[in-house]
PDB file of C-alpha atoms in Angstrom:
ATOM      1  CA  MET A 127     -30.302  -8.266  -0.655  1.00 37.00           C
ATOM      2  CA  GLN A 128     -29.009  -9.879  -3.815  1.00 41.00           C
ATOM      3  CA  LEU A 129     -26.181  -8.541  -5.965  1.00 36.00           C
ATOM      4  CA  GLN A 130     -28.553  -8.034  -8.885  1.00 40.00           C
ATOM      5  CA  ASP A 131     -31.027  -6.032  -6.782  1.00 46.00           C
ATOM      6  CA  ARG A 132     -28.323  -3.823  -5.270  1.00 37.00           C
ATOM      7  CA  ASN A 133     -26.956  -2.961  -8.686  1.00 37.00           C
ATOM      8  CA  GLU A 134     -30.223  -2.801 -10.666  1.00 44.00           C
ATOM      9  CA  LEU A 135     -29.328  -5.819 -12.788  1.00 41.00           C
ATOM     10  CA  GLU A 136     -31.712  -8.350 -14.284  1.00 46.00           C
ATOM     11  CA  ASN A 137     -32.444 -10.966 -11.611  1.00 46.00           C
ATOM     12  CA  ASN A 138     -32.072 -14.125 -13.710  1.00 44.00           C
ATOM     13  CA  HIS A 139     -29.913 -15.957 -11.131  1.00 43.00           C
ATOM     14  CA  LEU A 140     -26.928 -15.438 -13.408  1.00 42.00           C
ATOM     15  CA  ILE A 141     -24.265 -12.811 -13.036  1.00 37.00           C
ATOM     16  CA  ASP A 142     -23.045 -11.224 -16.242  1.00 40.00           C
ATOM     17  CA  VAL A 143     -19.600  -9.919 -15.388  1.00 34.00           C
ATOM     18  CA  ASN A 144     -19.796  -7.509 -18.325  1.00 40.00           C
ATOM     19  CA  ASN A 145     -22.679  -5.641 -16.659  1.00 39.00           C
ATOM     20  CA  LEU A 146     -21.230  -5.257 -13.179  1.00 33.00           C
ATOM     21  CA  PRO A 147     -20.703  -1.705 -11.963  1.00 33.00           C
ATOM     22  CA  THR A 148     -17.110  -0.602 -12.173  1.00 35.00           C
ATOM     23  CA  PHE A 149     -15.041   1.969 -10.365  1.00 32.00           C
ATOM     24  CA  SER A 150     -11.432   2.986 -10.288  1.00 37.00           C
ATOM     25  CA  MET A 151      -9.302   2.907  -7.162  1.00 38.00           C
ATOM     26  CA  THR A 152      -8.436   6.534  -7.847  1.00 42.00           C
ATOM     27  CA  GLU A 153     -12.105   7.521  -7.648  1.00 39.00           C
ATOM     28  CA  THR A 154     -12.666   5.416  -4.550  1.00 41.00           C
ATOM     29  CA  THR A 155      -9.554   6.693  -2.845  1.00 42.00           C
ATOM     30  CA  SER A 156     -10.208  10.334  -3.631  1.00 44.00           C
ATOM     31  CA  THR A 157     -13.728  10.119  -2.221  1.00 44.00           C
ATOM     32  CA  LYS A 158     -12.425   8.495   0.946  1.00 47.00           C
ATOM     33  CA  LEU A 159      -9.672  11.014   1.620  1.00 69.00           C
ATOM     34  CA  ASN A 160     -11.847  13.515   3.437  1.00 86.00           C
ATOM     35  CA  LYS A 161     -10.769  11.895   6.704  1.00 93.00           C
ATOM     36  CA  PRO A 162      -9.493  13.380   9.930  1.00 95.00           C
ATOM     37  CA  ILE A 163      -5.900  13.122  11.037  1.00 97.00           C
ATOM     38  CA  LEU A 164      -5.799  10.457  13.735  1.00 98.00           C
ATOM     39  CA  ARG A 165      -3.249   9.742  16.449  1.00 98.00           C
ATOM     40  CA  LYS A 166      -2.919   7.848  19.705  1.00 98.00           C
ATOM     41  CA  GLY A 167      -5.614   8.915  22.170  1.00 98.00           C
ATOM     42  CA  ASP A 168      -8.281   9.724  19.558  1.00 98.00           C
ATOM     43  CA  THR A 169     -11.676   7.998  19.701  1.00 98.00           C
ATOM     44  CA  GLY A 170     -14.758   7.684  17.527  1.00 97.00           C
ATOM     45  CA  ASP A 171     -16.134   6.389  14.251  1.00 97.00           C
ATOM     46  CA  ALA A 172     -13.058   7.333  12.221  1.00 97.00           C
ATOM     47  CA  VAL A 173     -10.894   5.261  14.570  1.00 98.00           C
ATOM     48  CA  GLU A 174     -13.306   2.326  14.135  1.00 97.00           C
ATOM     49  CA  GLU A 175     -12.943   2.708  10.369  1.00 96.00           C
ATOM     50  CA  LEU A 176      -9.162   2.754  10.779  1.00 97.00           C
ATOM     51  CA  GLN A 177      -9.275  -0.395  12.916  1.00 97.00           C
ATOM     52  CA  LYS A 178     -11.402  -2.168  10.286  1.00 96.00           C
ATOM     53  CA  LEU A 179      -8.986  -1.193   7.514  1.00 96.00           C
ATOM     54  CA  LEU A 180      -5.990  -2.349   9.555  1.00 96.00           C
ATOM     55  CA  ARG A 181      -7.790  -5.633  10.238  1.00 95.00           C
ATOM     56  CA  TYR A 182      -8.550  -6.013   6.519  1.00 94.00           C
ATOM     57  CA  TRP A 183      -4.824  -5.705   5.763  1.00 91.00           C
ATOM     58  CA  ASP A 184      -4.076  -8.149   8.611  1.00 92.00           C
ATOM     59  CA  TYR A 185      -2.375  -5.659  10.933  1.00 93.00           C
ATOM     60  CA  TYR A 186      -4.939  -5.396  13.733  1.00 94.00           C
ATOM     61  CA  TYR A 187      -6.569  -8.175  15.748  1.00 94.00           C
ATOM     62  CA  ASP A 188      -8.013  -6.481  18.851  1.00 95.00           C
ATOM     63  CA  PRO A 189     -11.679  -5.494  19.169  1.00 95.00           C
ATOM     64  CA  ILE A 190     -13.065  -2.752  16.925  1.00 96.00           C
ATOM     65  CA  ASP A 191     -13.808  -0.282  19.716  1.00 97.00           C
ATOM     66  CA  GLY A 192     -13.029   3.157  18.264  1.00 97.00           C
ATOM     67  CA  ILE A 193     -10.096   3.774  20.617  1.00 98.00           C
ATOM     68  CA  PHE A 194      -6.721   4.701  19.103  1.00 98.00           C
ATOM     69  CA  SER A 195      -4.635   2.728  21.591  1.00 98.00           C
ATOM     70  CA  GLU A 196      -0.941   1.972  21.711  1.00 97.00           C
ATOM     71  CA  TYR A 197      -1.672  -1.266  19.821  1.00 97.00           C
ATOM     72  CA  VAL A 198      -3.483   0.651  17.065  1.00 98.00           C
ATOM     73  CA  GLU A 199      -0.497   2.994  16.860  1.00 98.00           C
ATOM     74  CA  TRP A 200       1.836  -0.002  16.517  1.00 97.00           C
ATOM     75  CA  ALA A 201      -0.397  -1.450  13.755  1.00 96.00           C
ATOM     76  CA  VAL A 202      -0.405   1.898  11.924  1.00 97.00           C
ATOM     77  CA  LYS A 203       3.402   2.084  12.087  1.00 95.00           C
ATOM     78  CA  ALA A 204       3.717  -1.489  10.793  1.00 93.00           C
ATOM     79  CA  TYR A 205       1.366  -0.700   7.899  1.00 94.00           C
ATOM     80  CA  GLN A 206       3.201   2.545   7.139  1.00 92.00           C
ATOM     81  CA  HIS A 207       6.427   0.533   6.969  1.00 88.00           C
ATOM     82  CA  ARG A 208       4.820  -1.879   4.504  1.00 88.00           C
ATOM     83  CA  VAL A 209       3.850   0.927   2.135  1.00 87.00           C
ATOM     84  CA  PHE A 210       7.113   2.879   2.501  1.00 85.00           C
ATOM     85  CA  LEU A 211       5.642   5.798   4.456  1.00 87.00           C
ATOM     86  CA  GLU A 212       7.230   7.557   7.413  1.00 87.00           C
ATOM     87  CA  GLU A 213       6.500   5.332  10.419  1.00 90.00           C
ATOM     88  CA  ASP A 214       5.119   8.001  12.732  1.00 96.00           C
ATOM     89  CA  GLY A 215       1.883   6.285  13.811  1.00 97.00           C
ATOM     90  CA  ILE A 216      -0.170   9.292  12.692  1.00 98.00           C
ATOM     91  CA  VAL A 217      -2.917   8.638  10.150  1.00 97.00           C
ATOM     92  CA  GLY A 218      -2.921  11.520   7.683  1.00 95.00           C
ATOM     93  CA  SER A 219      -4.075  11.691   4.072  1.00 92.00           C
ATOM     94  CA  LEU A 220      -1.216   9.566   2.700  1.00 91.00           C
ATOM     95  CA  THR A 221      -1.815   6.793   5.228  1.00 95.00           C
ATOM     96  CA  TRP A 222      -5.576   6.880   4.577  1.00 95.00           C
ATOM     97  CA  LYS A 223      -4.917   6.656   0.833  1.00 91.00           C
ATOM     98  CA  ALA A 224      -2.584   3.689   1.314  1.00 91.00           C
ATOM     99  CA  LEU A 225      -5.098   1.960   3.604  1.00 94.00           C
ATOM    100  CA  TYR A 226      -7.816   2.223   0.955  1.00 91.00           C
ATOM    101  CA  SER A 227      -5.632   1.203  -1.983  1.00 86.00           C
ATOM    102  CA  GLY A 228      -3.234  -1.262  -0.380  1.00 85.00           C
ATOM    103  CA  ALA A 229      -0.410   0.432  -2.235  1.00 79.00           C
ATOM    104  CA  PRO A 230       2.183   3.079  -1.530  1.00 76.00           C
ATOM    105  CA  PRO A 231       0.698   6.510  -2.232  1.00 73.00           C
ATOM    106  CA  VAL A 232       2.129   8.504  -5.104  1.00 64.00           C
ATOM    107  CA  PRO A 233       3.537  11.000  -4.369  1.00 58.00           C
ATOM    108  CA  PRO A 234       5.613  11.170  -2.123  1.00 65.00           C
ATOM    109  CA  ILE A 235       7.510   8.071  -3.197  1.00 76.00           C
ATOM    110  CA  PRO A 236       9.736   9.031  -6.114  1.00 89.00           C
ATOM    111  CA  VAL A 237      10.277   7.132  -9.326  1.00 93.00           C
ATOM    112  CA  LEU A 238      13.759   5.627  -9.089  1.00 96.00           C
ATOM    113  CA  SER A 239      16.120   4.732 -11.902  1.00 97.00           C
ATOM    114  CA  ARG A 240      19.824   4.504 -12.594  1.00 97.00           C
ATOM    115  CA  GLY A 241      21.507   7.539 -11.058  1.00 97.00           C
ATOM    116  CA  SER A 242      18.989   7.955  -8.210  1.00 97.00           C
ATOM    117  CA  THR A 243      20.391   8.105  -4.688  1.00 97.00           C
ATOM    118  CA  GLY A 244      19.131   8.285  -1.133  1.00 94.00           C
ATOM    119  CA  LYS A 245      16.893   6.618   1.410  1.00 90.00           C
ATOM    120  CA  TYR A 246      14.333   5.320  -1.078  1.00 91.00           C
ATOM    121  CA  VAL A 247      17.057   3.555  -3.055  1.00 96.00           C
ATOM    122  CA  ARG A 248      18.231   1.989   0.233  1.00 94.00           C
ATOM    123  CA  MET A 249      14.647   0.830   0.902  1.00 91.00           C
ATOM    124  CA  VAL A 250      14.512  -0.842  -2.503  1.00 95.00           C
ATOM    125  CA  GLN A 251      17.949  -2.403  -2.095  1.00 96.00           C
ATOM    126  CA  ARG A 252      17.094  -3.696   1.396  1.00 92.00           C
ATOM    127  CA  THR A 253      13.776  -5.187   0.258  1.00 93.00           C
ATOM    128  CA  LEU A 254      15.347  -6.803  -2.812  1.00 96.00           C
ATOM    129  CA  SER A 255      18.202  -8.099  -0.651  1.00 95.00           C
ATOM    130  CA  LEU A 256      15.808  -9.743   1.822  1.00 92.00           C
ATOM    131  CA  HIS A 257      14.236 -11.644  -1.065  1.00 94.00           C
ATOM    132  CA  GLY A 258      17.391 -12.745  -2.877  1.00 95.00           C
ATOM    133  CA  TYR A 259      17.375 -10.278  -5.760  1.00 97.00           C
ATOM    134  CA  TYR A 260      20.242  -8.110  -4.546  1.00 96.00           C
ATOM    135  CA  SER A 261      23.384  -9.254  -2.713  1.00 95.00           C
ATOM    136  CA  PHE A 262      25.582  -6.171  -2.661  1.00 95.00           C
ATOM    137  CA  ASP A 263      26.083  -3.206  -0.334  1.00 94.00           C
ATOM    138  CA  ILE A 264      22.956  -1.302   0.600  1.00 95.00           C
ATOM    139  CA  ASP A 265      24.527   2.014  -0.265  1.00 97.00           C
ATOM    140  CA  GLY A 266      21.626   4.097  -1.555  1.00 96.00           C
ATOM    141  CA  VAL A 267      23.109   4.365  -5.050  1.00 98.00           C
ATOM    142  CA  PHE A 268      20.940   3.101  -7.926  1.00 98.00           C
ATOM    143  CA  GLY A 269      23.639   1.790 -10.223  1.00 98.00           C
ATOM    144  CA  PRO A 270      23.744  -0.995 -12.819  1.00 98.00           C
ATOM    145  CA  VAL A 271      23.659  -3.760 -10.173  1.00 98.00           C
ATOM    146  CA  THR A 272      20.520  -2.336  -8.571  1.00 98.00           C
ATOM    147  CA  GLU A 273      18.963  -1.951 -12.011  1.00 98.00           C
ATOM    148  CA  VAL A 274      19.601  -5.635 -12.816  1.00 98.00           C
ATOM    149  CA  ALA A 275      18.066  -6.641  -9.469  1.00 98.00           C
ATOM    150  CA  VAL A 276      14.993  -4.498 -10.156  1.00 98.00           C
ATOM    151  CA  ARG A 277      14.622  -6.046 -13.625  1.00 98.00           C
ATOM    152  CA  LYS A 278      14.803  -9.580 -12.157  1.00 98.00           C
ATOM    153  CA  PHE A 279      12.173  -8.653  -9.592  1.00 97.00           C
ATOM    154  CA  GLN A 280       9.957  -7.110 -12.282  1.00 98.00           C
ATOM    155  CA  LEU A 281      10.270 -10.278 -14.375  1.00 97.00           C
ATOM    156  CA  ASP A 282       9.163 -12.438 -11.442  1.00 96.00           C
ATOM    157  CA  MET A 283       6.238 -10.106 -10.744  1.00 95.00           C
ATOM    158  CA  ALA A 284       5.132 -10.051 -14.417  1.00 96.00           C
ATOM    159  CA  LEU A 285       5.824  -6.312 -14.655  1.00 96.00           C
ATOM    160  CA  VAL A 286       7.405  -4.364 -17.494  1.00 96.00           C
ATOM    161  CA  GLN A 287      11.145  -5.006 -17.129  1.00 97.00           C
ATOM    162  CA  ASP A 288      12.419  -1.471 -17.509  1.00 98.00           C
ATOM    163  CA  GLY A 289      14.613  -1.355 -14.396  1.00 98.00           C
ATOM    164  CA  VAL A 290      12.677   1.672 -13.148  1.00 97.00           C
ATOM    165  CA  VAL A 291      10.947   1.649  -9.764  1.00 96.00           C
ATOM    166  CA  GLY A 292       7.675   3.390 -10.545  1.00 92.00           C
ATOM    167  CA  PRO A 293       4.200   3.020  -8.986  1.00 88.00           C
ATOM    168  CA  LYS A 294       3.613  -0.593 -10.111  1.00 91.00           C
ATOM    169  CA  THR A 295       7.027  -1.754  -8.912  1.00 94.00           C
ATOM    170  CA  TRP A 296       6.596   0.103  -5.607  1.00 90.00           C
ATOM    171  CA  HIS A 297       3.229  -1.612  -5.185  1.00 87.00           C
ATOM    172  CA  ALA A 298       4.758  -5.039  -5.858  1.00 91.00           C
ATOM    173  CA  LEU A 299       7.618  -4.307  -3.435  1.00 91.00           C
ATOM    174  CA  SER A 300       5.108  -3.307  -0.764  1.00 85.00           C
ATOM    175  CA  LYS A 301       3.637  -6.818  -0.886  1.00 83.00           C
ATOM    176  CA  LEU A 302       6.960  -8.310   0.246  1.00 81.00           C
ATOM    177  CA  TYR A 303       8.210  -8.532   3.791  1.00 70.00           C
ATOM    178  CA  HIS A 304      10.685  -5.716   4.381  1.00 65.00           C
TER     179      HIS A 304
END
């Protein structure tokens, strides 16, 4: 079936990008979130869907068989690490949302700025350190040095250079090895 037929567009062998159907990731993600919680040992269509999503993001290479095996659990944990989620191997609503969007879900990841402290600041510092943006102690304190590193990273990623780690900066960080 042709693109024009599927989307009720004039079939003139040309595609007018201005007439293509559009959707937002928020709409797509919210409609996809009515998913079961999955864990090692589960089987079925939802596990097949999970395996396909993990393969899409390049985390799963075994057959799509609908079995939540130890390898699927490992792939889930690796993906959760990429998007800054708790690496528990359980696929709940936040993991489903991240699998559909390719980005860290918001919430639970907080917006970070100067004065923030804790494990999420350490995650940012560690990721920036691995990529040459930050060369100081990974202490979990978002001070002026961390802010400068975030601004440099934002510049390289063509983001607004405000020194704040919000959703767009989290998404860009999630694309890096960490």
